[in-house]
Amino acid sequence: MSRLRQRFEKLLADADIQLDGDRPWDPQIHDERVFQRALANGTLGIGEAYMDGWWDCAAIDTLVEKATRYRATAKLASPRDAIDYARAKLTNQQSGRKAWRVGEHHYDLGNDLYEAMLDKRMIYSCGYWAAATDLDQAQLDKLDLIAAKLGLEPGMRVLDIGCGWGGAARHFAETYGCTVVGVTISVEQAELARRACAGLPVEIRVADYRDLNEPFDRIYSIGMFEHVGHKNYRTYMKVVRRCLNAPDALRLLHTIGRLDSHSRIDPWIAKYIFPNSMLPSAALISKAHERVLVLEDWHSFGPDYDRTLMAWHANINAAWDSLPPRYDERFRRMWNFYLLASAGAFRARSNQLWQVVLSRDGLPDTYRPARVR
């Protein structure tokens, strides 16, 4: 047995993980070079080794949950991590043309992939499982929860920052009688969203949120703030304020969060899934809206994202054989690793899910937040 393997066995032992063990979360090693790769490149090396078939695991979600709870992967920081951290700390990774990279890299992969994975409304964010028993209902309940928190009424002009494939905009126009403007940085999303919202008072634009300067009664963003970047949070909040057309106008921020303030995302996620993205902390969000907007409500339901991700994983694997050949086996391993590792991070509670309601100048009466319908 190599010394490097022994080192990793010791590292994982406290997390109740055994190399080549017989439990679902025990990784099966096919190529001993995986240890050197992990040592040299940290979580990036671990993820790439999985994509290349150097190791397998029947329950990656549980493996990641255990490793995260016991901070096993945090002990694998590599020199590359330090360089990436400094770059994210010192430079604006979401400025100018950089802000469009995540749309081109991730959201423009192909609508067929997302149609196979998501619910019928194509909502690519955490569902609300308080009373739901399936993904479609969880996403519908999430949208109705947002509508209740914002007090949506017929005739309101509503802005959707990061509108995705238009599922939320369509629902709020059809069900609540709102006029909706949706903006996205993904051409593929915009094309499908326009078709989905045809005949409704919904306008879909391919645009950067920083270019917005027009009045709205309500503003929301669902799963978009993760791509804004800490150097732009203050600008984002100021854009929201200038677009809210009344002192009591409301906005809702639905975002993944993390427990501590950090300027970069996991290196593997940054390279293969969400380039130039980062997860905000509660402290960073609070600092960003200080003296710009007024906090009315903060709702946390991170465990619901675990359940959502596992539903997406089941959907995409059930449909995989019907997808085009361009989604090859390496892509499939990458995509499964993304979904399952993310589920494990939410299960370990290192990743959070928040809905934050803010007003422009503070409501004149007490805000009564909606929760379970």
Short mmCIF file of C-alpha atoms in Angstrom, two decimals:
data_model
loop_
_atom_site.label_atom_id
_atom_site.label_comp_id
_atom_site.label_asym_id
_atom_site.label_seq_id
_atom_site.Cartn_x
_atom_site.Cartn_y
_atom_site.Cartn_z
CA MET A 1 0.00 0.00 0.00
CA SER A 2 1.41 3.38 -1.02
CA ARG A 3 2.04 6.09 1.55
CA LEU A 4 -0.18 8.43 -0.43
CA ARG A 5 -3.10 6.01 -0.26
CA GLN A 6 -2.52 5.62 3.48
CA ARG A 7 -2.63 9.39 3.84
CA PHE A 8 -6.02 9.56 2.15
CA GLU A 9 -7.37 6.65 4.16
CA LYS A 10 -6.44 8.49 7.34
CA LEU A 11 -7.97 11.71 6.03
CA LEU A 12 -11.29 10.00 5.24
CA ALA A 13 -11.49 7.78 8.32
CA ASP A 14 -12.92 10.49 10.59
CA ALA A 15 -15.70 11.04 8.06
CA ASP A 16 -16.61 7.32 8.14
CA ILE A 17 -15.43 6.85 4.54
CA GLN A 18 -13.36 3.81 3.57
CA LEU A 19 -11.51 3.43 0.29
CA ASP A 20 -12.79 0.36 -1.59
CA GLY A 21 -15.24 -0.32 1.24
CA ASP A 22 -18.55 -2.14 0.82
CA ARG A 23 -20.96 0.68 1.72
CA PRO A 24 -22.69 2.82 -0.94
CA TRP A 25 -20.68 5.96 -0.03
CA ASP A 26 -17.29 4.23 -0.04
CA PRO A 27 -15.34 5.20 -3.20
CA GLN A 28 -14.02 2.40 -5.39
CA ILE A 29 -10.54 3.18 -6.71
CA HIS A 30 -9.75 2.05 -10.26
CA ASP A 31 -6.53 4.01 -10.78
CA GLU A 32 -4.08 4.70 -7.94
CA ARG A 33 -2.98 7.91 -9.69
CA VAL A 34 -6.14 9.50 -8.32
CA PHE A 35 -4.36 10.27 -5.03
CA GLN A 36 -1.58 12.25 -6.68
CA ARG A 37 -4.15 14.05 -8.80
CA ALA A 38 -6.19 14.97 -5.73
CA LEU A 39 -3.10 16.13 -3.86
CA ALA A 40 -1.97 18.32 -6.76
CA ASN A 41 -5.33 19.86 -7.69
CA GLY A 42 -7.65 19.38 -4.71
CA THR A 43 -11.36 19.05 -5.48
CA LEU A 44 -10.70 19.90 -9.14
CA GLY A 45 -8.48 16.83 -9.41
CA ILE A 46 -11.00 14.65 -7.59
CA GLY A 47 -13.82 15.70 -9.93
CA GLU A 48 -11.74 15.30 -13.07
CA ALA A 49 -10.57 11.87 -11.95
CA TYR A 50 -14.20 10.82 -11.55
CA MET A 51 -15.02 12.12 -15.04
CA ASP A 52 -12.11 10.05 -16.39
CA GLY A 53 -13.32 6.88 -14.65
CA TRP A 54 -10.46 6.64 -12.16
CA TRP A 55 -12.90 6.06 -9.29
CA ASP A 56 -16.59 5.34 -8.75
CA CYS A 57 -19.09 5.57 -5.94
CA ALA A 58 -22.66 4.30 -5.70
CA ALA A 59 -23.76 7.23 -3.51
CA ILE A 60 -21.74 10.33 -4.37
CA ASP A 61 -24.30 12.50 -2.57
CA THR A 62 -23.68 10.69 0.72
CA LEU A 63 -19.92 10.65 0.14
CA VAL A 64 -19.87 14.42 -0.32
CA GLU A 65 -22.20 14.97 2.63
CA LYS A 66 -19.88 13.03 4.94
CA ALA A 67 -16.69 14.58 3.55
CA THR A 68 -18.19 18.06 3.87
CA ARG A 69 -19.46 17.60 7.42
CA TYR A 70 -16.01 16.51 8.56
CA ARG A 71 -14.20 19.05 6.35
CA ALA A 72 -12.20 16.32 4.64
CA THR A 73 -11.98 18.12 1.29
CA ALA A 74 -11.07 21.40 3.01
CA LYS A 75 -7.80 19.74 4.02
CA LEU A 76 -6.87 19.22 0.36
CA ALA A 77 -6.16 22.84 -0.55
CA SER A 78 -3.67 23.01 -3.43
CA PRO A 79 -1.37 25.81 -4.68
CA ARG A 80 -3.83 26.29 -7.55
CA ASP A 81 -6.58 27.03 -5.01
CA ALA A 82 -4.54 29.89 -3.56
CA ILE A 83 -4.02 31.39 -7.02
CA ASP A 84 -7.72 31.12 -7.88
CA TYR A 85 -8.66 32.67 -4.55
CA ALA A 86 -6.36 35.65 -5.09
CA ARG A 87 -7.68 36.20 -8.61
CA ALA A 88 -11.31 36.15 -7.41
CA LYS A 89 -10.49 38.40 -4.47
CA LEU A 90 -8.62 41.04 -6.44
CA THR A 91 -10.38 41.09 -9.81
CA ASN A 92 -13.98 41.44 -10.95
CA GLN A 93 -14.75 38.09 -12.57
CA GLN A 94 -18.27 39.16 -13.54
CA SER A 95 -17.56 42.47 -15.26
CA GLY A 96 -18.19 43.28 -18.89
CA ARG A 97 -17.94 40.32 -21.23
CA LYS A 98 -17.01 37.98 -18.36
CA ALA A 99 -20.58 38.20 -17.05
CA TRP A 100 -21.85 36.45 -20.19
CA ARG A 101 -19.54 33.44 -19.93
CA VAL A 102 -21.78 31.40 -17.61
CA GLY A 103 -24.68 31.79 -20.04
CA GLU A 104 -22.62 30.56 -22.97
CA HIS A 105 -20.92 27.75 -21.02
CA HIS A 106 -23.81 26.39 -18.95
CA TYR A 107 -27.25 27.68 -19.91
CA ASP A 108 -26.61 27.41 -23.64
CA LEU A 109 -25.61 23.72 -23.42
CA GLY A 110 -28.90 22.75 -25.04
CA ASN A 111 -32.55 23.12 -24.17
CA ASP A 112 -33.05 19.38 -24.74
CA LEU A 113 -30.84 18.61 -21.73
CA TYR A 114 -32.81 20.88 -19.41
CA GLU A 115 -36.19 19.81 -20.77
CA ALA A 116 -35.28 16.23 -19.83
CA MET A 117 -34.12 17.18 -16.35
CA LEU A 118 -36.45 19.88 -15.06
CA ASP A 119 -40.15 20.11 -14.21
CA LYS A 120 -42.75 20.92 -16.85
CA ARG A 121 -42.31 24.69 -16.30
CA MET A 122 -38.50 24.36 -16.61
CA ILE A 123 -37.70 26.05 -13.33
CA TYR A 124 -33.95 25.63 -12.73
CA SER A 125 -33.84 26.44 -9.00
CA CYS A 126 -34.83 24.99 -5.65
CA GLY A 127 -38.41 23.78 -5.29
CA TYR A 128 -40.50 24.33 -2.16
CA TRP A 129 -41.31 20.94 -0.64
CA ALA A 130 -43.30 21.95 2.47
CA ALA A 131 -46.44 20.27 1.13
CA ALA A 132 -45.32 18.95 -2.29
CA THR A 133 -44.81 15.29 -3.15
CA ASP A 134 -43.33 15.69 -6.65
CA LEU A 135 -41.09 18.12 -8.52
CA ASP A 136 -43.83 19.80 -10.57
CA GLN A 137 -45.80 20.62 -7.44
CA ALA A 138 -42.70 21.76 -5.54
CA GLN A 139 -41.86 24.25 -8.27
CA LEU A 140 -45.44 25.47 -8.54
CA ASP A 141 -45.59 25.92 -4.77
CA LYS A 142 -42.32 27.87 -4.91
CA LEU A 143 -43.72 30.24 -7.52
CA ASP A 144 -46.94 30.76 -5.56
CA LEU A 145 -44.89 31.34 -2.41
CA ILE A 146 -42.97 34.08 -4.23
CA ALA A 147 -46.19 35.60 -5.51
CA ALA A 148 -47.60 35.67 -1.98
CA LYS A 149 -44.45 37.25 -0.55
CA LEU A 150 -44.51 39.95 -3.23
CA GLY A 151 -48.26 40.47 -3.05
CA LEU A 152 -48.63 40.15 -6.83
CA GLU A 153 -51.83 41.67 -8.22
CA PRO A 154 -53.33 42.13 -11.72
CA GLY A 155 -51.84 45.03 -13.61
CA MET A 156 -48.53 45.09 -11.76
CA ARG A 157 -45.40 45.57 -13.86
CA VAL A 158 -42.88 42.96 -12.72
CA LEU A 159 -39.18 42.48 -13.49
CA ASP A 160 -37.61 39.00 -13.58
CA ILE A 161 -33.82 39.33 -13.37
CA GLY A 162 -32.39 36.10 -14.77
CA CYS A 163 -35.65 34.75 -16.18
CA GLY A 164 -34.35 31.37 -17.33
CA TRP A 165 -36.73 29.65 -19.73
CA GLY A 166 -39.63 31.91 -18.74
CA GLY A 167 -41.50 29.53 -16.44
CA ALA A 168 -41.91 32.02 -13.61
CA ALA A 169 -42.77 34.92 -15.90
CA ARG A 170 -45.40 32.83 -17.66
CA HIS A 171 -46.97 31.70 -14.38
CA PHE A 172 -47.17 35.20 -12.95
CA ALA A 173 -48.69 36.54 -16.17
CA GLU A 174 -51.22 33.71 -16.54
CA THR A 175 -52.20 33.25 -12.90
CA TYR A 176 -51.75 36.69 -11.35
CA GLY A 177 -52.41 38.99 -14.31
CA CYS A 178 -49.00 40.68 -14.20
CA THR A 179 -47.05 42.24 -17.05
CA VAL A 180 -43.54 40.78 -16.86
CA VAL A 181 -40.18 41.78 -18.32
CA GLY A 182 -37.61 38.98 -18.12
CA VAL A 183 -33.88 39.39 -18.75
CA THR A 184 -31.33 36.64 -19.33
CA ILE A 185 -27.75 36.38 -20.58
CA SER A 186 -28.51 33.10 -22.38
CA VAL A 187 -29.62 33.19 -26.02
CA GLU A 188 -30.88 29.59 -25.81
CA GLN A 189 -33.00 30.40 -22.76
CA ALA A 190 -34.44 33.52 -24.38
CA GLU A 191 -35.56 31.69 -27.52
CA LEU A 192 -37.43 29.02 -25.57
CA ALA A 193 -38.82 31.54 -23.08
CA ARG A 194 -40.31 33.65 -25.88
CA ARG A 195 -42.06 30.61 -27.30
CA ALA A 196 -43.33 29.56 -23.88
CA CYS A 197 -44.71 33.03 -23.16
CA ALA A 198 -46.18 33.73 -26.60
CA GLY A 199 -49.51 35.53 -26.41
CA LEU A 200 -48.94 36.70 -22.84
CA PRO A 201 -47.90 40.15 -21.56
CA VAL A 202 -44.32 38.96 -21.19
CA GLU A 203 -41.24 40.49 -22.80
CA ILE A 204 -38.00 38.49 -22.82
CA ARG A 205 -34.72 40.34 -23.33
CA VAL A 206 -31.13 39.17 -23.70
CA ALA A 207 -29.47 41.79 -21.53
CA ASP A 208 -27.22 42.49 -18.55
CA TYR A 209 -29.07 43.53 -15.40
CA ARG A 210 -26.77 46.57 -15.08
CA ASP A 211 -28.40 48.14 -18.14
CA LEU A 212 -31.87 48.23 -16.55
CA ASN A 213 -33.29 51.64 -15.72
CA GLU A 214 -37.09 51.69 -15.86
CA PRO A 215 -39.93 51.51 -13.29
CA PHE A 216 -41.43 48.29 -11.90
CA ASP A 217 -43.89 47.53 -9.10
CA ARG A 218 -42.16 44.30 -8.13
CA ILE A 219 -38.76 42.75 -8.87
CA TYR A 220 -37.53 39.21 -8.27
CA SER A 221 -34.57 37.05 -9.21
CA ILE A 222 -34.58 33.27 -8.84
CA GLY A 223 -31.23 31.50 -8.92
CA MET A 224 -29.40 34.36 -10.63
CA PHE A 225 -27.58 36.16 -7.80
CA GLU A 226 -25.04 33.31 -7.68
CA HIS A 227 -23.57 34.73 -10.91
CA VAL A 228 -23.35 38.39 -9.83
CA GLY A 229 -20.07 38.28 -7.89
CA HIS A 230 -19.15 40.01 -4.64
CA LYS A 231 -17.65 43.05 -6.37
CA ASN A 232 -21.01 43.72 -8.04
CA TYR A 233 -23.44 43.06 -5.18
CA ARG A 234 -23.73 46.73 -4.27
CA THR A 235 -24.29 47.69 -7.91
CA TYR A 236 -26.95 44.99 -8.21
CA MET A 237 -28.86 46.36 -5.21
CA LYS A 238 -28.64 49.91 -6.56
CA VAL A 239 -30.02 48.78 -9.92
CA VAL A 240 -32.94 47.17 -8.07
CA ARG A 241 -33.60 50.36 -6.11
CA ARG A 242 -33.62 52.63 -9.16
CA CYS A 243 -36.11 50.30 -10.86
CA LEU A 244 -38.56 50.08 -7.92
CA ASN A 245 -41.16 52.73 -8.66
CA ALA A 246 -42.65 53.37 -5.19
CA PRO A 247 -41.41 53.60 -1.58
CA ASP A 248 -43.31 50.42 -0.65
CA ALA A 249 -42.34 48.46 -3.77
CA LEU A 250 -40.93 45.00 -3.08
CA ARG A 251 -38.21 42.78 -4.46
CA LEU A 252 -37.48 39.11 -3.71
CA LEU A 253 -34.04 37.52 -3.90
CA HIS A 254 -34.02 33.70 -4.20
CA THR A 255 -30.41 32.52 -4.00
CA ILE A 256 -28.09 29.75 -2.92
CA GLY A 257 -25.84 30.89 -0.07
CA ARG A 258 -22.89 29.66 1.91
CA LEU A 259 -22.06 29.77 5.61
CA ASP A 260 -18.94 31.94 5.34
CA SER A 261 -17.90 34.89 3.21
CA HIS A 262 -15.76 33.69 0.34
CA SER A 263 -14.94 35.20 -3.04
CA ARG A 264 -14.72 32.02 -5.10
CA ILE A 265 -16.66 28.84 -5.81
CA ASP A 266 -15.35 25.27 -5.77
CA PRO A 267 -12.66 24.96 -8.51
CA TRP A 268 -14.29 21.98 -10.22
CA ILE A 269 -17.68 23.72 -10.31
CA ALA A 270 -16.00 26.87 -11.63
CA LYS A 271 -14.28 25.02 -14.49
CA TYR A 272 -17.00 22.64 -15.60
CA ILE A 273 -20.37 23.99 -14.47
CA PHE A 274 -20.61 27.66 -13.43
CA PRO A 275 -17.60 29.75 -14.53
CA ASN A 276 -17.14 33.15 -12.88
CA SER A 277 -19.74 32.37 -10.23
CA MET A 278 -19.71 32.47 -6.43
CA LEU A 279 -22.10 31.85 -3.56
CA PRO A 280 -22.92 34.81 -1.30
CA SER A 281 -22.91 34.68 2.47
CA ALA A 282 -25.61 36.28 4.61
CA ALA A 283 -23.07 38.91 5.65
CA LEU A 284 -22.26 39.85 2.04
CA ILE A 285 -25.94 40.16 1.10
CA SER A 286 -26.66 42.30 4.16
CA LYS A 287 -23.68 44.55 3.45
CA ALA A 288 -24.76 44.95 -0.18
CA HIS A 289 -28.25 46.25 0.59
CA GLU A 290 -27.23 48.39 3.59
CA ARG A 291 -28.59 51.96 3.11
CA VAL A 292 -29.96 50.92 -0.29
CA LEU A 293 -32.92 48.65 0.49
CA VAL A 294 -34.79 47.66 3.64
CA LEU A 295 -34.97 44.03 4.85
CA GLU A 296 -38.53 42.76 5.36
CA ASP A 297 -38.07 38.98 5.53
CA TRP A 298 -35.38 36.26 5.36
CA HIS A 299 -36.54 32.68 4.76
CA SER A 300 -34.14 29.70 4.77
CA PHE A 301 -35.05 26.27 3.36
CA GLY A 302 -31.78 24.77 2.12
CA PRO A 303 -32.72 21.09 2.67
CA ASP A 304 -35.36 21.49 -0.05
CA TYR A 305 -32.56 21.89 -2.59
CA ASP A 306 -31.20 18.45 -1.70
CA ARG A 307 -34.57 16.97 -2.62
CA THR A 308 -34.78 19.08 -5.79
CA LEU A 309 -31.34 18.00 -7.00
CA MET A 310 -32.10 14.33 -6.40
CA ALA A 311 -35.29 14.71 -8.45
CA TRP A 312 -33.30 16.30 -11.28
CA HIS A 313 -30.77 13.47 -11.07
CA ALA A 314 -33.53 10.87 -11.37
CA ASN A 315 -35.13 12.69 -14.31
CA ILE A 316 -31.96 13.15 -16.35
CA ASN A 317 -30.80 9.57 -15.92
CA ALA A 318 -34.20 8.19 -16.84
CA ALA A 319 -34.07 10.20 -20.07
CA TRP A 320 -30.37 9.84 -20.89
CA ASP A 321 -30.68 7.26 -23.65
CA SER A 322 -33.00 9.57 -25.57
CA LEU A 323 -30.57 12.51 -25.54
CA PRO A 324 -28.29 13.32 -28.52
CA PRO A 325 -24.84 11.65 -28.76
CA ARG A 326 -23.07 14.95 -28.00
CA TYR A 327 -23.85 14.26 -24.34
CA ASP A 328 -21.29 11.49 -24.16
CA GLU A 329 -20.28 9.27 -21.24
CA ARG A 330 -17.74 11.74 -19.88
CA PHE A 331 -20.37 14.48 -19.94
CA ARG A 332 -22.80 12.16 -18.18
CA ARG A 333 -20.31 11.46 -15.41
CA MET A 334 -19.64 15.19 -15.11
CA TRP A 335 -23.33 16.01 -14.91
CA ASN A 336 -24.06 13.29 -12.35
CA PHE A 337 -21.12 14.43 -10.23
CA TYR A 338 -22.44 18.01 -10.35
CA LEU A 339 -25.97 17.08 -9.28
CA LEU A 340 -25.04 14.54 -6.61
CA ALA A 341 -22.15 16.51 -5.11
CA SER A 342 -24.41 19.56 -4.90
CA ALA A 343 -27.10 17.52 -3.16
CA GLY A 344 -24.53 16.31 -0.64
CA ALA A 345 -23.40 19.87 0.06
CA PHE A 346 -26.96 20.96 0.80
CA ARG A 347 -27.55 17.88 2.96
CA ALA A 348 -24.45 18.76 4.97
CA ARG A 349 -25.86 22.32 5.26
CA SER A 350 -22.68 23.95 3.99
CA ASN A 351 -24.85 25.25 1.14
CA GLN A 352 -27.99 27.19 2.02
CA LEU A 353 -31.07 28.41 0.15
CA TRP A 354 -32.54 31.79 1.01
CA GLN A 355 -35.47 33.90 -0.05
CA VAL A 356 -34.94 37.50 1.02
CA VAL A 357 -37.68 40.14 0.70
CA LEU A 358 -36.56 43.77 0.53
CA SER A 359 -38.50 47.01 0.13
CA ARG A 360 -37.28 50.27 -1.34
CA ASP A 361 -37.76 52.48 1.71
CA GLY A 362 -39.44 50.26 4.31
CA LEU A 363 -43.10 49.29 4.45
CA PRO A 364 -45.47 51.54 6.43
CA ASP A 365 -47.09 48.51 8.09
CA THR A 366 -45.72 45.23 9.44
CA TYR A 367 -44.79 42.77 6.71
CA ARG A 368 -46.50 39.40 7.25
CA PRO A 369 -44.32 36.84 5.47
CA ALA A 370 -45.87 33.92 3.62
CA ARG A 371 -44.63 30.43 4.41
CA VAL A 372 -46.57 27.15 4.01
CA ARG A 373 -49.63 27.49 1.81
#
